[in-house]
Tab-separated table of N, CA, C and O in Angstrom:
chain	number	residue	atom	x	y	z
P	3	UNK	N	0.848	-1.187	0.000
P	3	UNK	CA	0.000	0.000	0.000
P	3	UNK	C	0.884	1.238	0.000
P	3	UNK	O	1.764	1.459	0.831
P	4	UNK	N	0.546	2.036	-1.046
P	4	UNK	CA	1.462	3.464	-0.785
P	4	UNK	C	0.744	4.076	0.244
P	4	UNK	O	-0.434	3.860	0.526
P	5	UNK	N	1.781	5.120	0.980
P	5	UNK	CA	1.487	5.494	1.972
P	5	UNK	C	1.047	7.049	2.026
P	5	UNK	O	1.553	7.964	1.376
P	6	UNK	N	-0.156	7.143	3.078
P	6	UNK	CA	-0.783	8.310	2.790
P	6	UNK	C	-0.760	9.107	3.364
P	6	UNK	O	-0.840	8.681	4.516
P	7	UNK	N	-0.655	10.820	3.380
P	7	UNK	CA	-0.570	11.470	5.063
P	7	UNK	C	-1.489	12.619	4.570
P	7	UNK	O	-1.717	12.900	3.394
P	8	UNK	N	-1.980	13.240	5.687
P	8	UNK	CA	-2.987	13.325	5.841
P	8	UNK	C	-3.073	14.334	7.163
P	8	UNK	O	-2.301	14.133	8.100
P	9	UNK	N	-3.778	15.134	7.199
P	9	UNK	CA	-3.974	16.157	8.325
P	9	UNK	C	-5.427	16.263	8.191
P	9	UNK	O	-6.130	16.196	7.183
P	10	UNK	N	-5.908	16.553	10.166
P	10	UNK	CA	-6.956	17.065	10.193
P	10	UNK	C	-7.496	18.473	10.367
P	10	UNK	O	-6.867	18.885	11.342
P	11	UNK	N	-8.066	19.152	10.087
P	11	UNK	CA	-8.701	20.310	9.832
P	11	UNK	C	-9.960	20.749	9.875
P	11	UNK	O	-10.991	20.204	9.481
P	12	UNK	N	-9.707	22.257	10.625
P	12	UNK	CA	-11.431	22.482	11.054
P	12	UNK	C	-12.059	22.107	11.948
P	12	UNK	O	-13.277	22.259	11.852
P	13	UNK	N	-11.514	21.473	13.171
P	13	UNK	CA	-12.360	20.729	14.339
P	13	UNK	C	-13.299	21.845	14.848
P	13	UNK	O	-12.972	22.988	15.169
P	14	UNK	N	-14.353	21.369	14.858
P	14	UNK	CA	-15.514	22.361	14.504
P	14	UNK	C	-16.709	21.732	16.050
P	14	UNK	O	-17.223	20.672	15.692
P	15	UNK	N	-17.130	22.082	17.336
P	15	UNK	CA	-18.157	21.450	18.101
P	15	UNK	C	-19.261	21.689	17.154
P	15	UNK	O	-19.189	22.411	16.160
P	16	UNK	N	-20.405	20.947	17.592
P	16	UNK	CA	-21.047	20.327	16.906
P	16	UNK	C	-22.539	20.298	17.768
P	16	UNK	O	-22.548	20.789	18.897
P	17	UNK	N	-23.552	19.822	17.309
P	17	UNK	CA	-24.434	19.563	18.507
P	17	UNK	C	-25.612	18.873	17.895
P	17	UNK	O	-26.325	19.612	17.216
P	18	UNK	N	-26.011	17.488	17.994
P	18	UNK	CA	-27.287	16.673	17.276
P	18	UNK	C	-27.329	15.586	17.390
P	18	UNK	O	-26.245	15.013	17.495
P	19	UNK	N	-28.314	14.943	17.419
P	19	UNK	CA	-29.106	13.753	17.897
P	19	UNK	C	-28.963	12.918	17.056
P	19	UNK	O	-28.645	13.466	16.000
P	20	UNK	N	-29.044	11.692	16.952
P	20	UNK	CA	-29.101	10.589	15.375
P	20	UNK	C	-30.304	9.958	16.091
P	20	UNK	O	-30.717	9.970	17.251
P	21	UNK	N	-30.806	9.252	14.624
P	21	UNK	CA	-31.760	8.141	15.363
P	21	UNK	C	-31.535	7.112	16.221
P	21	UNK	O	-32.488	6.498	16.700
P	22	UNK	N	-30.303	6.810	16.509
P	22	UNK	CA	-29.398	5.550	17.100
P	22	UNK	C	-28.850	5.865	18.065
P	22	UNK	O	-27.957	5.253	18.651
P	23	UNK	N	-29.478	7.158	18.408
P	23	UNK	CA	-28.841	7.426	20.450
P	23	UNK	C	-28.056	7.943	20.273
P	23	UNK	O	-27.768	8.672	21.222
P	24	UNK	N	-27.075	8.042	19.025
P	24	UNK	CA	-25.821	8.816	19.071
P	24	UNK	C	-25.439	10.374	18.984
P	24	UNK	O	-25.664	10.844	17.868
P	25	UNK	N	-24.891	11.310	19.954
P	25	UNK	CA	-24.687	12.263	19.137
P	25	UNK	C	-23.748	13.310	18.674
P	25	UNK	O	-22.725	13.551	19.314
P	26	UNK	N	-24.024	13.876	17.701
P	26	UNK	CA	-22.669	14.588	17.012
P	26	UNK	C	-22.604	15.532	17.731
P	26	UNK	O	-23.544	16.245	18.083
P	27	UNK	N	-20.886	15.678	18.172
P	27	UNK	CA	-20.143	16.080	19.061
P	27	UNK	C	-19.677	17.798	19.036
P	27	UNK	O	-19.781	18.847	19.672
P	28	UNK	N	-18.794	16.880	17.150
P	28	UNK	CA	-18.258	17.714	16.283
P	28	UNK	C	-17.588	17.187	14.751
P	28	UNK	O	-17.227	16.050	14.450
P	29	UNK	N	-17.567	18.360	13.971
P	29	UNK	CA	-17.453	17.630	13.078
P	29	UNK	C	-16.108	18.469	12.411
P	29	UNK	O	-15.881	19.643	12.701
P	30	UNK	N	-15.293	17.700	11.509
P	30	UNK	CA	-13.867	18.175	10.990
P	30	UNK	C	-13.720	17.924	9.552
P	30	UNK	O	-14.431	17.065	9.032
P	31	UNK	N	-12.722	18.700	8.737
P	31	UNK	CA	-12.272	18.177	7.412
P	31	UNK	C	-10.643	17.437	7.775
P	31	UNK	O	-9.740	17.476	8.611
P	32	UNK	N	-11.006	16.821	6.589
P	32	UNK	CA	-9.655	16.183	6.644
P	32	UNK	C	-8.922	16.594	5.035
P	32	UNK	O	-9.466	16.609	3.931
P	33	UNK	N	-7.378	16.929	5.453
P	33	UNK	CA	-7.396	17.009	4.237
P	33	UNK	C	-5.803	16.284	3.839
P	33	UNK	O	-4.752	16.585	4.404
P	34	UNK	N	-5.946	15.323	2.785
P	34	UNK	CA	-5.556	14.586	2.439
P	34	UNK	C	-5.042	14.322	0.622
P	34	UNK	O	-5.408	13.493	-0.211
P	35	UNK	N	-4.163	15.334	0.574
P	35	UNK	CA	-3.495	15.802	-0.864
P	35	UNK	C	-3.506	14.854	-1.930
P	35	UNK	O	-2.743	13.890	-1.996
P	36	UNK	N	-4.256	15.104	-2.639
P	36	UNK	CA	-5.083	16.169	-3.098
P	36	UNK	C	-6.337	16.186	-2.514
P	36	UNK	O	-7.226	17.002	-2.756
P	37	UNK	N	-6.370	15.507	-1.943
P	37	UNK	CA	-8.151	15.433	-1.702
P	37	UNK	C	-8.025	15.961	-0.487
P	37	UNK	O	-7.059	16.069	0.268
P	38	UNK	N	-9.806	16.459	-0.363
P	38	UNK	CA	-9.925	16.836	0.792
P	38	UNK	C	-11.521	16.779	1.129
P	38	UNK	O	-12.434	17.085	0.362
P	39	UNK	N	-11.645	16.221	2.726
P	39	UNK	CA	-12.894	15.058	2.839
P	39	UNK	C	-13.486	16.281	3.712
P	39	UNK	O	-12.761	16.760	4.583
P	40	UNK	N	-14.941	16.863	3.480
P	40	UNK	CA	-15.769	17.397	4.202
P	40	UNK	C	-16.643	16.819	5.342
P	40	UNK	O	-17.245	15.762	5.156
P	41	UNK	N	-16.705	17.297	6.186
P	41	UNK	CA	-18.080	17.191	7.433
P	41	UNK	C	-17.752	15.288	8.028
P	41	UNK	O	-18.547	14.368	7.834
P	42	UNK	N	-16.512	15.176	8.679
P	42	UNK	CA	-16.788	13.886	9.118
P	42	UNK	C	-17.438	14.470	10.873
P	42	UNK	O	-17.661	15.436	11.602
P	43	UNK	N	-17.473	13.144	10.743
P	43	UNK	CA	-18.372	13.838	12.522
P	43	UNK	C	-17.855	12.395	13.480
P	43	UNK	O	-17.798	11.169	13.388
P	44	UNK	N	-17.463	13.813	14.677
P	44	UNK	CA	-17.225	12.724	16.290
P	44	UNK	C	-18.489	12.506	16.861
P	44	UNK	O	-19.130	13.510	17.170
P	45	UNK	N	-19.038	11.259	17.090
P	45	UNK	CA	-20.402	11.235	17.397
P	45	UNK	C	-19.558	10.386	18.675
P	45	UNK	O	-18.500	9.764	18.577
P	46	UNK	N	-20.595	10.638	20.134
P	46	UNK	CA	-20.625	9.784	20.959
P	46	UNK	C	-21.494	8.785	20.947
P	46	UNK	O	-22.700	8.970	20.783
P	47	UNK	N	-20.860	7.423	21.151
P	47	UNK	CA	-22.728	6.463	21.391
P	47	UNK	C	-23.396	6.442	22.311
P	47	UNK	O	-23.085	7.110	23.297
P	48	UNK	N	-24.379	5.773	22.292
P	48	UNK	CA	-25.012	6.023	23.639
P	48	UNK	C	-23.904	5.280	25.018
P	48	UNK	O	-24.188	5.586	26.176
P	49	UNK	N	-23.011	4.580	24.822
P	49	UNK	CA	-22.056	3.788	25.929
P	49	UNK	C	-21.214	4.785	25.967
P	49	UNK	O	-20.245	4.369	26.601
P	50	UNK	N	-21.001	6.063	25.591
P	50	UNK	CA	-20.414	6.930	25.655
P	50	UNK	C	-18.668	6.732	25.254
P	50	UNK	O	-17.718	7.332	25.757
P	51	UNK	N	-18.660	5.714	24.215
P	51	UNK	CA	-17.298	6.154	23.316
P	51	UNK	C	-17.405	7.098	22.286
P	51	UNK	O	-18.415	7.474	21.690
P	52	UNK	N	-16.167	7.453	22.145
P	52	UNK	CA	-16.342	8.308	20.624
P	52	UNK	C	-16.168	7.393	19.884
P	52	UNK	O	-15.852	6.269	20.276
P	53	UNK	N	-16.367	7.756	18.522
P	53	UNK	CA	-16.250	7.518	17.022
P	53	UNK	C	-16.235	8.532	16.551
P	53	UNK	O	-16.581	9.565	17.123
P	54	UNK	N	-15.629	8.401	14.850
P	54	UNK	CA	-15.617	8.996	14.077
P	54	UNK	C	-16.244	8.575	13.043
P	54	UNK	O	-16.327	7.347	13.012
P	55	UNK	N	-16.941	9.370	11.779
P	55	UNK	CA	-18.038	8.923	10.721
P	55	UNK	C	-17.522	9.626	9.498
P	55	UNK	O	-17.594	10.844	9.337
P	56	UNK	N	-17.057	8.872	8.743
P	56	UNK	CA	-16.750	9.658	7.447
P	56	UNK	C	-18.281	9.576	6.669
P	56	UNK	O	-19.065	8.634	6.786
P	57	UNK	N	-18.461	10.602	5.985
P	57	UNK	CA	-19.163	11.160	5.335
P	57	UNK	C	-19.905	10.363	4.385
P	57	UNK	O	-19.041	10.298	3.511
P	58	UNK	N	-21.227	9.480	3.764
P	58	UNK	CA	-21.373	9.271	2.744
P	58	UNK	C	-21.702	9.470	1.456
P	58	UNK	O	-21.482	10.623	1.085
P	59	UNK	N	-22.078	8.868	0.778
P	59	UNK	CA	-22.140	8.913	-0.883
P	59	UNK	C	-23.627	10.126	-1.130
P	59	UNK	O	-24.029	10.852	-2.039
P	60	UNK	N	-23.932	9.877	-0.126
P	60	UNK	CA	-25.550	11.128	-0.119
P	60	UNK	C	-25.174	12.110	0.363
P	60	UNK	O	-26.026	12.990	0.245
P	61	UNK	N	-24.090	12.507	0.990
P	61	UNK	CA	-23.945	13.639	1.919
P	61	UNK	C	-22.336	14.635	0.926
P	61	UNK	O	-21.801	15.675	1.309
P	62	UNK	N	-22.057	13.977	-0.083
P	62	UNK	CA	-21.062	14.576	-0.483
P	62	UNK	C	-19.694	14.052	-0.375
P	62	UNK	O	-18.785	14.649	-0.952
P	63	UNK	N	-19.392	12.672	0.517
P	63	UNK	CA	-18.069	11.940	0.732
P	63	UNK	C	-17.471	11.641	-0.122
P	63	UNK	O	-18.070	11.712	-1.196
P	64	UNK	N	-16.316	11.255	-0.161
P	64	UNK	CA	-15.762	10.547	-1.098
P	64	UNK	C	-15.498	8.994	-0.764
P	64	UNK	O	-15.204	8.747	0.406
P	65	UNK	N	-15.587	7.726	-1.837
P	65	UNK	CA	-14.883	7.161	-0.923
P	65	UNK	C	-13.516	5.998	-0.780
P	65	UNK	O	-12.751	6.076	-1.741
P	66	UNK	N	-13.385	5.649	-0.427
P	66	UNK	CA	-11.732	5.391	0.295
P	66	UNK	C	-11.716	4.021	0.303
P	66	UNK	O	-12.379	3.276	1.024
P	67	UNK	N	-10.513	3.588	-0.975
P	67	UNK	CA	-10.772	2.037	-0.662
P	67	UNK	C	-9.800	1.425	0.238
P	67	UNK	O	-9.745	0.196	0.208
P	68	UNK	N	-9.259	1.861	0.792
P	68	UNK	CA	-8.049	1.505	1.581
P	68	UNK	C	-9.148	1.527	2.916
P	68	UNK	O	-10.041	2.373	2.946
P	69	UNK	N	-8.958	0.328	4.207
P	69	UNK	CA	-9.544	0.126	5.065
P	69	UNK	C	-8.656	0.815	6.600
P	69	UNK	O	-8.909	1.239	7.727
P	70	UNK	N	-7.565	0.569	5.731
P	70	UNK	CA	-6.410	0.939	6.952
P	70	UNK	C	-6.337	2.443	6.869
P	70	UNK	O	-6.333	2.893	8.015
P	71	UNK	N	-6.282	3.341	6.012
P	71	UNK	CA	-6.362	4.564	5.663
P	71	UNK	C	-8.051	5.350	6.720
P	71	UNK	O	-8.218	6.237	7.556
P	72	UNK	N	-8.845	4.440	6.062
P	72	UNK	CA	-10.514	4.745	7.025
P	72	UNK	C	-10.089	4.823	8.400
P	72	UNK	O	-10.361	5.869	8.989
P	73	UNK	N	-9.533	4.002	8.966
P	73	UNK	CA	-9.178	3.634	10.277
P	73	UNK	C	-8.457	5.002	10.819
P	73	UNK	O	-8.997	5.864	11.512
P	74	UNK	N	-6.906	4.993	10.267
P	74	UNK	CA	-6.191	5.959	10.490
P	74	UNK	C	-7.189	7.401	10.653
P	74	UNK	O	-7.210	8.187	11.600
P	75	UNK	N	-7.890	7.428	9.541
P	75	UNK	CA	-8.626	9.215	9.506
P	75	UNK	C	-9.609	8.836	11.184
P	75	UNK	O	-9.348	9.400	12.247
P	76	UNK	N	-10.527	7.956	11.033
P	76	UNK	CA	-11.003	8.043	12.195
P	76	UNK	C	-10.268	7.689	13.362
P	76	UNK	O	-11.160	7.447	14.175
P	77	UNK	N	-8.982	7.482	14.031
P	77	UNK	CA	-8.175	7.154	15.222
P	77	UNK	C	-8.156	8.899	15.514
P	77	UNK	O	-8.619	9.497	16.485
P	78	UNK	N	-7.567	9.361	14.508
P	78	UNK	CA	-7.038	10.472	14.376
P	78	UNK	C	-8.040	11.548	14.760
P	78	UNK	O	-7.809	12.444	15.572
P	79	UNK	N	-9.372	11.340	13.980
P	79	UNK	CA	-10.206	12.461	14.367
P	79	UNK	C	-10.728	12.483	15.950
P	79	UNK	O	-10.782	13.479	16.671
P	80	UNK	N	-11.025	11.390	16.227
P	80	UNK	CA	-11.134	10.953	17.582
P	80	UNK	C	-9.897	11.830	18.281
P	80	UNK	O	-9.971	13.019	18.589
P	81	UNK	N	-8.645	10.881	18.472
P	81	UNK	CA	-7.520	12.039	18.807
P	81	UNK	C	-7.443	13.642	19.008
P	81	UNK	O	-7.383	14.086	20.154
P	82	UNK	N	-7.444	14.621	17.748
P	82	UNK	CA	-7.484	15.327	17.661
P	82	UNK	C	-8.836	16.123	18.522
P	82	UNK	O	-8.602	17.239	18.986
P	83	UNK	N	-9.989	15.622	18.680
P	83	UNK	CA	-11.171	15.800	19.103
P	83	UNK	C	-10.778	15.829	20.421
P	83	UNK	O	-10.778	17.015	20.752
P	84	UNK	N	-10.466	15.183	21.280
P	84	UNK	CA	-9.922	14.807	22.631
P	84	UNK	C	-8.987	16.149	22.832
P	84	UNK	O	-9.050	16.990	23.729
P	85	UNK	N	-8.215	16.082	21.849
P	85	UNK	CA	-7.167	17.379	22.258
P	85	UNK	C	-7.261	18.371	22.462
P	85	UNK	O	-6.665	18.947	23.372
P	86	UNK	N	-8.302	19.056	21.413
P	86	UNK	CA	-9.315	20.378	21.510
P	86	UNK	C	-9.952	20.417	22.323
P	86	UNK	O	-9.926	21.441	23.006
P	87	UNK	N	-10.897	19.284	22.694
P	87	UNK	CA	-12.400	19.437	23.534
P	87	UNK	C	-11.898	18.684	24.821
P	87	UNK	O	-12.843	18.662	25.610
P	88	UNK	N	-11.007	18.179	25.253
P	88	UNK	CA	-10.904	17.456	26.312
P	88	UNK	C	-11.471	15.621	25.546
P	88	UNK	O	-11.375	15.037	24.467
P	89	UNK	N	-12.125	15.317	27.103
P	89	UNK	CA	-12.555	13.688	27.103
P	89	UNK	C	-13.714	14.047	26.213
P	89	UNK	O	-13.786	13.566	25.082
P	90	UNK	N	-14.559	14.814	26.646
P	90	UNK	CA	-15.469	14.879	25.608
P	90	UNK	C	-16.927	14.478	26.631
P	90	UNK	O	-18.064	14.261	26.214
P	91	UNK	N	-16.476	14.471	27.981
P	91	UNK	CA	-17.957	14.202	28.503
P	91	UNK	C	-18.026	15.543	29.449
P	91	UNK	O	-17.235	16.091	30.217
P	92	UNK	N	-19.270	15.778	29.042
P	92	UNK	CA	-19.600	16.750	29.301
P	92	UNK	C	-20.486	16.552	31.510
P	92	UNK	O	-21.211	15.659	31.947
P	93	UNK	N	-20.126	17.358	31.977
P	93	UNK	CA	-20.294	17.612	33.644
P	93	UNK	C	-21.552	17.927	33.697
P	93	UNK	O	-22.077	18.194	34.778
């Protein structure tokens, strides 16, 4: 696999409900030369981990056939999310 790098950008709070208990935290670009991926979102679940959600095919995403690359963007956004906002649970 060639190797990809990649920065995140825009960590943006966020605030909304999903149908699945989950909710968006905040949401970031990633940008990843040449490309560059709009509106992924840190959603908490209801067990209160984060995740990260790349964007889909209805919403404007692009997408990414590399699985290990998916992974990396979401470790990362998670990461970065933590760094800005703290743990992320709110008092």
């Amino acid at each position: 696999m060639t190797e990809v790098t990649f920065e995140i950008i825009k960590m943006r709070p966020a605030s909304g409900m999903l149908e699945s208990g989950s909710e968006i935290v905040a949401t970031f670009d990633v940008d990843a030369f040449p490309f560059r991926i709009w509106h992924v979102q840190v959603r908490r679940r209801p067990s209160g981990e984060l995740v990260a959600a790349l964007p889909g095919r209805t919403n404007g995403g692009i997408s990414i056939a590399s699985p290990e690359l998916i992974e990396a963007i979401r470790a990362e956004g998670v990461a970065v999310y933590k760094e800005t906002f703290g743990d992320g649970q709110r008092t």
